Short mmCIF file of C-alpha atoms in Angstrom, two decimals:
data_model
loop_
_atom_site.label_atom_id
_atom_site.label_comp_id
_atom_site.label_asym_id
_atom_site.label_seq_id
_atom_site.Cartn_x
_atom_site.Cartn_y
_atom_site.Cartn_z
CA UNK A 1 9.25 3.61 66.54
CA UNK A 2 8.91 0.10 68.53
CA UNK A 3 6.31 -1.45 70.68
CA UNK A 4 5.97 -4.24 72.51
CA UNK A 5 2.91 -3.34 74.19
CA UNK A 6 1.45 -0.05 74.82
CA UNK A 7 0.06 -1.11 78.22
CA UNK A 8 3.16 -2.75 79.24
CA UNK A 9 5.29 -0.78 81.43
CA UNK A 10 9.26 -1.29 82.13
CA UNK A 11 8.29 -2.21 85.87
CA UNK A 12 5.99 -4.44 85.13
CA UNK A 13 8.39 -5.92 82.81
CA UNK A 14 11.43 -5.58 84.83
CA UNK A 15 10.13 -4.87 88.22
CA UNK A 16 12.78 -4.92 90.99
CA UNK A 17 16.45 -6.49 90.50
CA UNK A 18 15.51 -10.30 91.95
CA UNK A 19 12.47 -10.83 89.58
CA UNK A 20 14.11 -9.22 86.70
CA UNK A 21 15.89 -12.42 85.33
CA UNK A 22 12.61 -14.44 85.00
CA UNK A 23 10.64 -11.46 83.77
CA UNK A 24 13.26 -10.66 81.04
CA UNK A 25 12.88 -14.53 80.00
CA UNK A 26 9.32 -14.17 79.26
CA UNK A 27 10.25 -11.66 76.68
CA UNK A 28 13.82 -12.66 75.54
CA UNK A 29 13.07 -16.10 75.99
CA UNK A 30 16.61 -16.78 77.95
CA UNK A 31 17.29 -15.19 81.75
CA UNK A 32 19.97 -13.37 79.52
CA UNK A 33 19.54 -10.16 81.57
CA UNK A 34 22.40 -9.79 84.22
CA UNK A 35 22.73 -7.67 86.53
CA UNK A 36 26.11 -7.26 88.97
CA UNK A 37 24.88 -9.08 91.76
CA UNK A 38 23.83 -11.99 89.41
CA UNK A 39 26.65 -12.77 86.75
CA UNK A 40 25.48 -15.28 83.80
CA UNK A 41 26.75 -18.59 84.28
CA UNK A 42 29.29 -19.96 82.14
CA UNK A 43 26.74 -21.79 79.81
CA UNK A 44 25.12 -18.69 79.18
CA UNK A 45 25.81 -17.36 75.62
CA UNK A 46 25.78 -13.87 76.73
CA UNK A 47 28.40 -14.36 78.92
CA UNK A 48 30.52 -15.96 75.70
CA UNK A 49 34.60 -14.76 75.52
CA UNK A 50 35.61 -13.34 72.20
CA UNK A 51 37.41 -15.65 70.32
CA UNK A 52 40.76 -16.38 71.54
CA UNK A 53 42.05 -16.10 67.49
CA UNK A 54 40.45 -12.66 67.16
CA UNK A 55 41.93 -11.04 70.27
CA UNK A 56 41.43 -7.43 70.80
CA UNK A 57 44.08 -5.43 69.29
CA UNK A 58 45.93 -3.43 72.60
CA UNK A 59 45.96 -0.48 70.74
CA UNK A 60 42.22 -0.12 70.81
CA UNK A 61 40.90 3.29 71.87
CA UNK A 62 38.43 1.57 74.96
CA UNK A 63 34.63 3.43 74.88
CA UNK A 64 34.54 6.15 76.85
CA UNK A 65 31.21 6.17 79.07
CA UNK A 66 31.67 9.86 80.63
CA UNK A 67 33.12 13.94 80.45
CA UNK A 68 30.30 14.79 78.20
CA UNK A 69 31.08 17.30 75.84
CA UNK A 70 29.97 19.06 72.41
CA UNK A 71 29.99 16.86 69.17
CA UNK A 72 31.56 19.73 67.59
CA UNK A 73 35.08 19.13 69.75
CA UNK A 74 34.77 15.21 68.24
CA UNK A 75 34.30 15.69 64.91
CA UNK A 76 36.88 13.86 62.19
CA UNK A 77 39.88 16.02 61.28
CA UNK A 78 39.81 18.41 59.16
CA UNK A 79 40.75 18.53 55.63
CA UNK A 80 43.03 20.79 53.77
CA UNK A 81 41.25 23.95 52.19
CA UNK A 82 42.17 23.06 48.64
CA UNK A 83 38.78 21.57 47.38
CA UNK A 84 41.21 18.87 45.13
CA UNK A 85 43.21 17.47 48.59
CA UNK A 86 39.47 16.95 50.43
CA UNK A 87 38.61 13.51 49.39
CA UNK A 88 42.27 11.92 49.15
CA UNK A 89 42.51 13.15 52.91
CA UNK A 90 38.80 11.55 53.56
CA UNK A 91 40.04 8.53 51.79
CA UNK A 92 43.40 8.62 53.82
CA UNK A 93 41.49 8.69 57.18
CA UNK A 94 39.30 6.01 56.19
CA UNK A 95 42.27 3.57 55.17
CA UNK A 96 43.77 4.66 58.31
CA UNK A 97 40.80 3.83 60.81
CA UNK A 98 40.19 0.75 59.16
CA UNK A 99 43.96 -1.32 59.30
CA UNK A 100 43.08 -5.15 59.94
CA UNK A 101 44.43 -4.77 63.35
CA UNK A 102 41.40 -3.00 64.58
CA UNK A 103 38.88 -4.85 62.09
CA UNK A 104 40.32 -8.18 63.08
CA UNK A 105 38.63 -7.58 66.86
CA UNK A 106 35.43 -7.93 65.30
CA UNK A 107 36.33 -10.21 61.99
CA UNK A 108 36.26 -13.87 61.38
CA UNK A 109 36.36 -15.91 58.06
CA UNK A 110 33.99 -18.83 57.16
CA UNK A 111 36.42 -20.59 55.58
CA UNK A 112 38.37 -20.99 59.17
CA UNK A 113 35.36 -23.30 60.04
CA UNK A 114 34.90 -25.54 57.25
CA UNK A 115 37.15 -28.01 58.27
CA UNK A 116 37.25 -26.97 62.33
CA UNK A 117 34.06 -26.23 64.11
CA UNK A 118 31.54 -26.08 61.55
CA UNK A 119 28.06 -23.86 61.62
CA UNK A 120 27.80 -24.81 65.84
CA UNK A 121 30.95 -22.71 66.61
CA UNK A 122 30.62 -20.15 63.67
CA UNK A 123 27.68 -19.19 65.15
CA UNK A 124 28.97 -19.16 68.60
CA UNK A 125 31.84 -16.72 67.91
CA UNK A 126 29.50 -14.71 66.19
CA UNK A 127 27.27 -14.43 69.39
CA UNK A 128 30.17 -13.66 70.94
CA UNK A 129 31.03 -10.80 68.88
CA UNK A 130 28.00 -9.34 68.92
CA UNK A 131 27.54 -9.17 72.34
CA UNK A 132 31.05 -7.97 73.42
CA UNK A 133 31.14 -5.35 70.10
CA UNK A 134 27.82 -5.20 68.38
CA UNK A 135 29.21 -5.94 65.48
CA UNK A 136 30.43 -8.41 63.40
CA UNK A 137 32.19 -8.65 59.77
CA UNK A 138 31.63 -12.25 58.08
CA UNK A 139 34.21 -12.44 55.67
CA UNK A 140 33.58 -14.91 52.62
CA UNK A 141 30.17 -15.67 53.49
CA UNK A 142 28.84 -16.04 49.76
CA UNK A 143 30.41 -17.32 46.71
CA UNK A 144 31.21 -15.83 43.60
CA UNK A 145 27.63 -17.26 42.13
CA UNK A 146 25.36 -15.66 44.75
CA UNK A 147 27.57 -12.41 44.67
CA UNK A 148 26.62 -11.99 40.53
CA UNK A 149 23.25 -13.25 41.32
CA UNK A 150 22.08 -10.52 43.88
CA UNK A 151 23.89 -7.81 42.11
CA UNK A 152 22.10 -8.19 39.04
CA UNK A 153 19.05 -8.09 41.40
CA UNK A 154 20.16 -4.62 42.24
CA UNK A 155 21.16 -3.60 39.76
CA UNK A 156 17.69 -4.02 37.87
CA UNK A 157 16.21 -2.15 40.91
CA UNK A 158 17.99 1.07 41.02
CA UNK A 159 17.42 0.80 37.01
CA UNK A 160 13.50 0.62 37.30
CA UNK A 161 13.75 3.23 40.29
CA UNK A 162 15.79 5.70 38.29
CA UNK A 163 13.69 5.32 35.39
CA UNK A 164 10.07 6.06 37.28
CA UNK A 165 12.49 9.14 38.86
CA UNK A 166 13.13 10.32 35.32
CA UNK A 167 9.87 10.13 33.82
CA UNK A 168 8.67 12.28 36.74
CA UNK A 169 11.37 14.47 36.19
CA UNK A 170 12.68 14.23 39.86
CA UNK A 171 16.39 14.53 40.56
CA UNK A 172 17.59 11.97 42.34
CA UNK A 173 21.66 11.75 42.19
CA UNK A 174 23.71 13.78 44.29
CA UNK A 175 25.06 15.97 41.33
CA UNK A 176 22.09 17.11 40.49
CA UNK A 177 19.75 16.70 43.71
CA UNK A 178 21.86 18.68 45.99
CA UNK A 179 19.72 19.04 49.37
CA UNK A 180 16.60 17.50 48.62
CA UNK A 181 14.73 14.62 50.06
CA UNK A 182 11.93 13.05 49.26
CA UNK A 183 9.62 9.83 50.16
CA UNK A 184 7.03 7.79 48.45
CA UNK A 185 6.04 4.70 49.29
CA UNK A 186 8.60 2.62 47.73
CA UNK A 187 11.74 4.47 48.31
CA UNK A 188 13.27 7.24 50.39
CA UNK A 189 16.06 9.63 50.53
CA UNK A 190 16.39 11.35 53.72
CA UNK A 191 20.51 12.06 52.92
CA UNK A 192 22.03 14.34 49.56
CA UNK A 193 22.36 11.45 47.08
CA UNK A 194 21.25 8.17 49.36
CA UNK A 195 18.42 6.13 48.11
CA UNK A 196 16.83 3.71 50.10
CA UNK A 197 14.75 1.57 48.16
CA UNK A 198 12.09 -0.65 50.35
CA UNK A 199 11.04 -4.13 49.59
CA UNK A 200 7.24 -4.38 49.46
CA UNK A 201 5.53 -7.20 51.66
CA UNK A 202 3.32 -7.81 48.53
CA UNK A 203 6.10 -8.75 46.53
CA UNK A 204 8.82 -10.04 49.30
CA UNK A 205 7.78 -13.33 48.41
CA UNK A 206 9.18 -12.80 44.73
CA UNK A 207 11.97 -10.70 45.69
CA UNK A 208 13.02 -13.75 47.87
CA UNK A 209 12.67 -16.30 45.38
CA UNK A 210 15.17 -13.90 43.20
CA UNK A 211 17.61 -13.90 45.92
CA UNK A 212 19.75 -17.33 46.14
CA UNK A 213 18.44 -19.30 48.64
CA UNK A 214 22.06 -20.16 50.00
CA UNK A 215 22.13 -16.69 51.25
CA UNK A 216 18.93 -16.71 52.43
CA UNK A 217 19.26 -19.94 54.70
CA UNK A 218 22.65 -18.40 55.74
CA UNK A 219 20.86 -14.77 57.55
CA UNK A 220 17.95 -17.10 58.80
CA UNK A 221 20.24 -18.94 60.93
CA UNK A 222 22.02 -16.13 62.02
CA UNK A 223 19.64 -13.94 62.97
CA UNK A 224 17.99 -17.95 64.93
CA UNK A 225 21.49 -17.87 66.07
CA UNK A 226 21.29 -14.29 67.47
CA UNK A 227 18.54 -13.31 68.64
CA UNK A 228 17.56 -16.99 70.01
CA UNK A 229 14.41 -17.70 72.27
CA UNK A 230 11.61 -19.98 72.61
CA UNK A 231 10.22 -18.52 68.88
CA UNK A 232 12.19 -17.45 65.75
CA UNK A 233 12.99 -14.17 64.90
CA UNK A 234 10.85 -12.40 62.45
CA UNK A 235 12.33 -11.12 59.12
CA UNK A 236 11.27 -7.16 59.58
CA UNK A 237 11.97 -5.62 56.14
CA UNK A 238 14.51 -6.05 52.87
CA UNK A 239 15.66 -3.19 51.15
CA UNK A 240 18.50 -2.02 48.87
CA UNK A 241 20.78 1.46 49.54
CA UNK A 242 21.93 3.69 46.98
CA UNK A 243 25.12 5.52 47.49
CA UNK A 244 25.27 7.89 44.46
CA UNK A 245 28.46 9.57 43.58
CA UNK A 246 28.77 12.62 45.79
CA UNK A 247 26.92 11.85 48.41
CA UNK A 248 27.10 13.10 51.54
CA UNK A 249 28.03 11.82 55.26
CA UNK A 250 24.95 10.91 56.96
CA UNK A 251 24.43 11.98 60.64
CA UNK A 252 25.55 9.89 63.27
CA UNK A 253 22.63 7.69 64.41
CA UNK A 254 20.90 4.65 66.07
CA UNK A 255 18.31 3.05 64.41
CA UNK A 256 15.83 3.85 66.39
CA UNK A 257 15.04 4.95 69.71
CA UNK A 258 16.08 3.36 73.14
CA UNK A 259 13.41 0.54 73.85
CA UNK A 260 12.10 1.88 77.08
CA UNK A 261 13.78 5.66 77.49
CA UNK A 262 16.63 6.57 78.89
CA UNK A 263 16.66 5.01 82.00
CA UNK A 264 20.16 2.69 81.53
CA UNK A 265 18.08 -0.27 81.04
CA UNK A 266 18.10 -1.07 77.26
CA UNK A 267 22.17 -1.14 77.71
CA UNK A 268 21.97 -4.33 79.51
CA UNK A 269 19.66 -6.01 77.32
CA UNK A 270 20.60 -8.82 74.88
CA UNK A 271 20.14 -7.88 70.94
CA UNK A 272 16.36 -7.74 70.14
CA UNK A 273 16.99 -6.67 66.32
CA UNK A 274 19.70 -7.02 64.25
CA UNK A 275 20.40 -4.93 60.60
CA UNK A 276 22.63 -7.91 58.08
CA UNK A 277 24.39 -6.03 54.93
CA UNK A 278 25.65 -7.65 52.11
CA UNK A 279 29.44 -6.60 50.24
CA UNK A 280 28.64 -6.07 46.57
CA UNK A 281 31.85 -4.41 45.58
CA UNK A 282 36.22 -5.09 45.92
CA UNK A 283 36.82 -3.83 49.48
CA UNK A 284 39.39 -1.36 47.96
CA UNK A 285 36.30 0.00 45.75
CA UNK A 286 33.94 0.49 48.80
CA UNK A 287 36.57 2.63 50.60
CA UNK A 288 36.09 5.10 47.58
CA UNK A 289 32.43 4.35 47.25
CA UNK A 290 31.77 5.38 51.41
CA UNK A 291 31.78 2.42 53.88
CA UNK A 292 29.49 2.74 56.78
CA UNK A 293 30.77 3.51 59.99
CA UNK A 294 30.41 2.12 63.32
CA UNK A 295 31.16 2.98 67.20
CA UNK A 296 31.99 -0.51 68.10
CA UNK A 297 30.17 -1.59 71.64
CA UNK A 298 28.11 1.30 71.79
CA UNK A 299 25.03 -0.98 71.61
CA UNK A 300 26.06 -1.03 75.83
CA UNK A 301 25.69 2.44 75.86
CA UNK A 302 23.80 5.21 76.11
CA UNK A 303 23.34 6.50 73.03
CA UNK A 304 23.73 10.47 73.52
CA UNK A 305 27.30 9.77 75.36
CA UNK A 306 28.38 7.95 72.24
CA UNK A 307 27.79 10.66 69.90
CA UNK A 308 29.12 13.27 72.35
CA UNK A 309 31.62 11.81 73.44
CA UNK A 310 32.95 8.69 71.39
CA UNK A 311 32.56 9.46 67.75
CA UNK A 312 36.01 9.82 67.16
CA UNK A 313 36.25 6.28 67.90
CA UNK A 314 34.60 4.77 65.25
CA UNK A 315 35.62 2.43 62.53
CA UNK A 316 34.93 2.11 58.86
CA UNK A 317 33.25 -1.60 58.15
CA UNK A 318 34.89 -2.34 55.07
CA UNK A 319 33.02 -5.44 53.68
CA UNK A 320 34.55 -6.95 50.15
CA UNK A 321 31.85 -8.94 47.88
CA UNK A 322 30.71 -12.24 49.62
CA UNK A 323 31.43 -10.50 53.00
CA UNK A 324 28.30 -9.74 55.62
CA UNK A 325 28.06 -7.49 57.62
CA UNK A 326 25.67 -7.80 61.02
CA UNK A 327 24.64 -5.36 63.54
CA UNK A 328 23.27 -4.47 66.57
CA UNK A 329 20.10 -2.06 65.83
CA UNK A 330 20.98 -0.18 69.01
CA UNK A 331 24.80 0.20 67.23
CA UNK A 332 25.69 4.20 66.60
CA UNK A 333 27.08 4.32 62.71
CA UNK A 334 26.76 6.21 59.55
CA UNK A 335 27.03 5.94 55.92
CA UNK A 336 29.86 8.05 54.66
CA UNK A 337 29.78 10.34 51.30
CA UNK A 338 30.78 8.48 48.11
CA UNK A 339 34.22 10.09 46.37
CA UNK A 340 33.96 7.82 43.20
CA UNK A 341 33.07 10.91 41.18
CA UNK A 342 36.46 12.58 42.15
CA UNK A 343 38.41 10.08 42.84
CA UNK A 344 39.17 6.97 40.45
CA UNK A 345 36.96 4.24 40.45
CA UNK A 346 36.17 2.49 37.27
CA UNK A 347 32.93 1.22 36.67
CA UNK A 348 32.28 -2.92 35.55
CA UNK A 349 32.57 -3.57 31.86
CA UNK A 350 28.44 -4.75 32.42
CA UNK A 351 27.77 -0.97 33.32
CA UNK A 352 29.67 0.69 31.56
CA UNK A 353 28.09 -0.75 28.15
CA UNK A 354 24.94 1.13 29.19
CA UNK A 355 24.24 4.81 27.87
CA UNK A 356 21.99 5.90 30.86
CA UNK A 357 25.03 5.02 32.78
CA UNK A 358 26.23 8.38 33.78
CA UNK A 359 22.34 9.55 33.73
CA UNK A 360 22.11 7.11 36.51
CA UNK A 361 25.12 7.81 38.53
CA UNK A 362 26.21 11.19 38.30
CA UNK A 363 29.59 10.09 36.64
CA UNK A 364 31.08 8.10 39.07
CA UNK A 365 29.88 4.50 40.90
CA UNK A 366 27.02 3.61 43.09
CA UNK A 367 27.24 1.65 46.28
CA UNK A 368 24.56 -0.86 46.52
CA UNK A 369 24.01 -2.71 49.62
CA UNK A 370 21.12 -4.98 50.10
CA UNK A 371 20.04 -4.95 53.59
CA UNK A 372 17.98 -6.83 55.74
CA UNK A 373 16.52 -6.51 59.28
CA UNK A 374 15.48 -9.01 61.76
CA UNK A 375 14.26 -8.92 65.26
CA UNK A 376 12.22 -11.04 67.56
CA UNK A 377 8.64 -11.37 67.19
CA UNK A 378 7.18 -8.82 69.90
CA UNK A 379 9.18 -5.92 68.01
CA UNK A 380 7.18 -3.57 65.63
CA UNK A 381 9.24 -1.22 62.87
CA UNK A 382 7.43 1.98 61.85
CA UNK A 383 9.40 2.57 58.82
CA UNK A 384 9.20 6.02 57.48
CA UNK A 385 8.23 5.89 54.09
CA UNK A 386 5.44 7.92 52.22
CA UNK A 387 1.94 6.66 51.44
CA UNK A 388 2.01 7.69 47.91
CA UNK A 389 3.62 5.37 45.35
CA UNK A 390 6.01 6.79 42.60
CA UNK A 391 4.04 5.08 40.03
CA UNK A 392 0.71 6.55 40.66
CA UNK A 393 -0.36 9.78 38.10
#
C-alpha cells in the first residue's frame, strides 16, 4: 500500500549496522534510527523521556513481545447470554479499560502550557509520547467555536451522503444494511454500519477553507512537529467516519502493511505517517457511541504478535469535543460497535428537529470523526476506494 521506491531495496537503504544511521537520515531526515550499539544522544528527540507529570501508571499491563498464541484465547470477555445485559457489559468493559489512570500515560492538556512552556514544549511532550506509546490524546485542543464549526461541516456531509444513498435505494445504516459493504469513489464501508466518507483532492481546497483555520494551523504543526526532517510532511488525505447505530466491532488492524516486510526493521523506525482524529461528541456520549481502540506501543512491534498475543491489552481512546487524538499509522486499534440504539443516548436538540433523523441513523446517534492523515513526503497511500462515483446514472 506504500512506496518509497520500487527499485529501492531495504539494504541499499539500510545496508549493514555502521552505515545505517546516515542512510536512515537521507530518508528520515534525522540519524533517528538507533540501534543497541549506538544509543541516540540526549539531544535527540527520539530518545525524549515521557513527561515527568504524565508518569506511567504501575499498574500498566507492559506489551508482551512473545508465547504466541491464537487470537481466539485473547479475545474481550464474554458477555452474558441475555441479548438485553450485552451492551451494558460492553459499555462496562469499556469504562473499565479506560479509568484516567491508564489514559493519563498517554494524556496531556493544552491548557497546562499556556502559561508554562508554550507550543516549544507542547510539542516536545507530544514527541515524546508518540515515540514511547504511539499515541497521544490532546485534551482541549479546540474551542467551543471550532468544535460547532466542523460539526456542522459533518454534519452536512453525512446529510448529502445519505441522501445520494437513498435516492439509489442503497442501505447504508447498520439496522438495515446488516453485512454489506460497498465502495464508490467517494465513500466506503468495509464494516456493518461504518461509513467512511473521503475528501476529494478536487475539492480539498474548499473543504479546507470550511474547516477553521485555527485547527488547521494546529495539525500542521504537529504533524512538522512529528514527523520532522529536512522537508514538511505532506497532508495525505481528509475524510469523515460514520459510526451508525449498531455497528459492529471492526477487526483489529494496522493501517497498512509493515514498510519493508517483516524483517524487525520497521519497529525501530521513527513515525513516517501519522492518522489525527478530532472529538465531536461529550466523552461520556462517545463511550456509548464506540471509541476506537488502541494497543498502546505496538507501533515497536511486530504487528502479528500484537494481535496474537496483546489484544487484551488495549485501551479505549476516549476523546471529548475539542480533544485530538494522534497516532502512529503502524499503531494496532479498532473502531468498536456503536450501542446508542440500545442504550440511552439522546440526540442534540439541532438533530433531533429533523424528520429524516431516524432515516439517517437507524434510531440512535452517529459518531462522526473527521480524520486526517499525514506522512512525510516519500510515502504514497493507495486508498481503497471505488472508481465509480455515487452520483453518476
Amino acid at each position: 500500500r506504500y512506496q518509497i521506491s520500487t527499485s529501492t531495496s531495504t539494504m541499499n537503504l539500510f545496508g549493514n549496522s555502521t552505515a545505517a544511521p546516515s542512510l536512515t537520515e537521507s530518508i528520515f531526515g534525522s540519524s533517528s534510527s538507533s540501534t543497541a550499539d549506538n544509543p541516540p544522544s540526549n539531544n535527540d528527540l527520539f530518545s525524549k523521556s515521557i513527561p515527568q507529570q504524565r508518569p506511567p501508571s504501575k499498574s500498566r499491563k507492559r506489551p508482551r513481545t512473545g508465547n504466541k498464541i491464537s487470537t481466539d484465547a485473547k479475545e474481550k470477555p464474554s458477555v452474558p447470554e441475555k441479548p438485553s445485559e450485552a451492551p451494558k457489559q460492553t459499555l462496562h468493559c469499556r469504562q473499565k479499560q479506560s479509568q484516567d489512570f491508564i489514559l493519563d500515560q498517554f494524556t496531556i492538556s493544552t491548557i497546562d502550557y499556556q502559561h508554562n512552556g508554550g507550543d516549544d514544549e507542547l510539542f516536545a511532550d507530544v514527541r515524546s509520547l508518540m515515540k514511547h506509546h504511539g499515541l497521544v490524546i490532546l485534551r482541549n485542543a479546540l474551542s467551543e467555536k471550532d468544535v460547532s464549526t466542523i460539526t456542522t461541516v459533518a454534519d452536512d456531509t453525512q446529510r448529502r451522503i445519505c441522501d445520494a444513498l437513498d435516492a439509489k435505494k442503497i442501505p447504508y445504516n447498520s439496522s438495515k444494511a446488516d453485512e454489506e459493504t460497498f465502495v464508490y469513489k467517494e465513500l466506503a464501508v468495509r464494516c456493518k454500519g461504518r461509513m467512511d466518507v473521503r475528501i476529494f483532492d478536487e475539492v480539498a481546497s474548499a473543504t479546507k477553507q470550511e474547516l477553521p483555520s485555527s485547527f488547521m494551523e494546529l495539525v500542521q504543526n504537529l504533524s512538522a512537529s512529528i514527523l520532522h526532517g529536512s522537508e514538511p510532511p505532506s497532508l495525505v488525505y481528509s475524510g469523515w467516519i460514520f459510526s451508525h447505530p449498531g455497528s459492529a466491532d471492526q477487526p483489529w488492524h494496522t493501517d497498512g502493511s509493515p514498510l519493508f516486510g517483516n524483517n524487525g526493521i520497521n519497529e525501530s523506525l521513527p513515525s513516517y505517517a501519522i492518522n489525527i482524529f478530532v472529538g465531536l461528541h461529550d466523552a461520556d456520549e462517545l463511550m456509548v457511541l464506540g471509541p476506537t481502540e488502541f494497543v498502546a506501543g505496538s507501533h515497536q512491534m511486530d504487528p502479528e504478535v500484537v494481535m496474537d498475543t496483546m489484544i487484551d491489552t488495549a485501551v479505549p481512546a476516549v476523546i471529548g469535543k475539542g480533544d485530538v487524538l494522534l497516532y502512529d499509522y503502524r499503531v494496532c486499534h479498532r473502531g468498536t460497535s456503536n450501542l446508542s440504539s440500545t442504550l440511552s443516548v439522546a440526540p442534540s436538540e439541532a438533530v433531533e428537529e429533523e424528520d429524516d433523523h431516524a432515516k439517517h441513523t437507524g434510531g440512535g446517534v452517529v459518531r462522526k470523526v473527521l480524520y486526517q492523515m499525514y506522512a512525510r513526503p516519500w510515502f504514497k497511500e493507495h486508498l481503497n476506494f471505488g472508481e465509480k462515483s455515487l452520483y453518476d446514472e
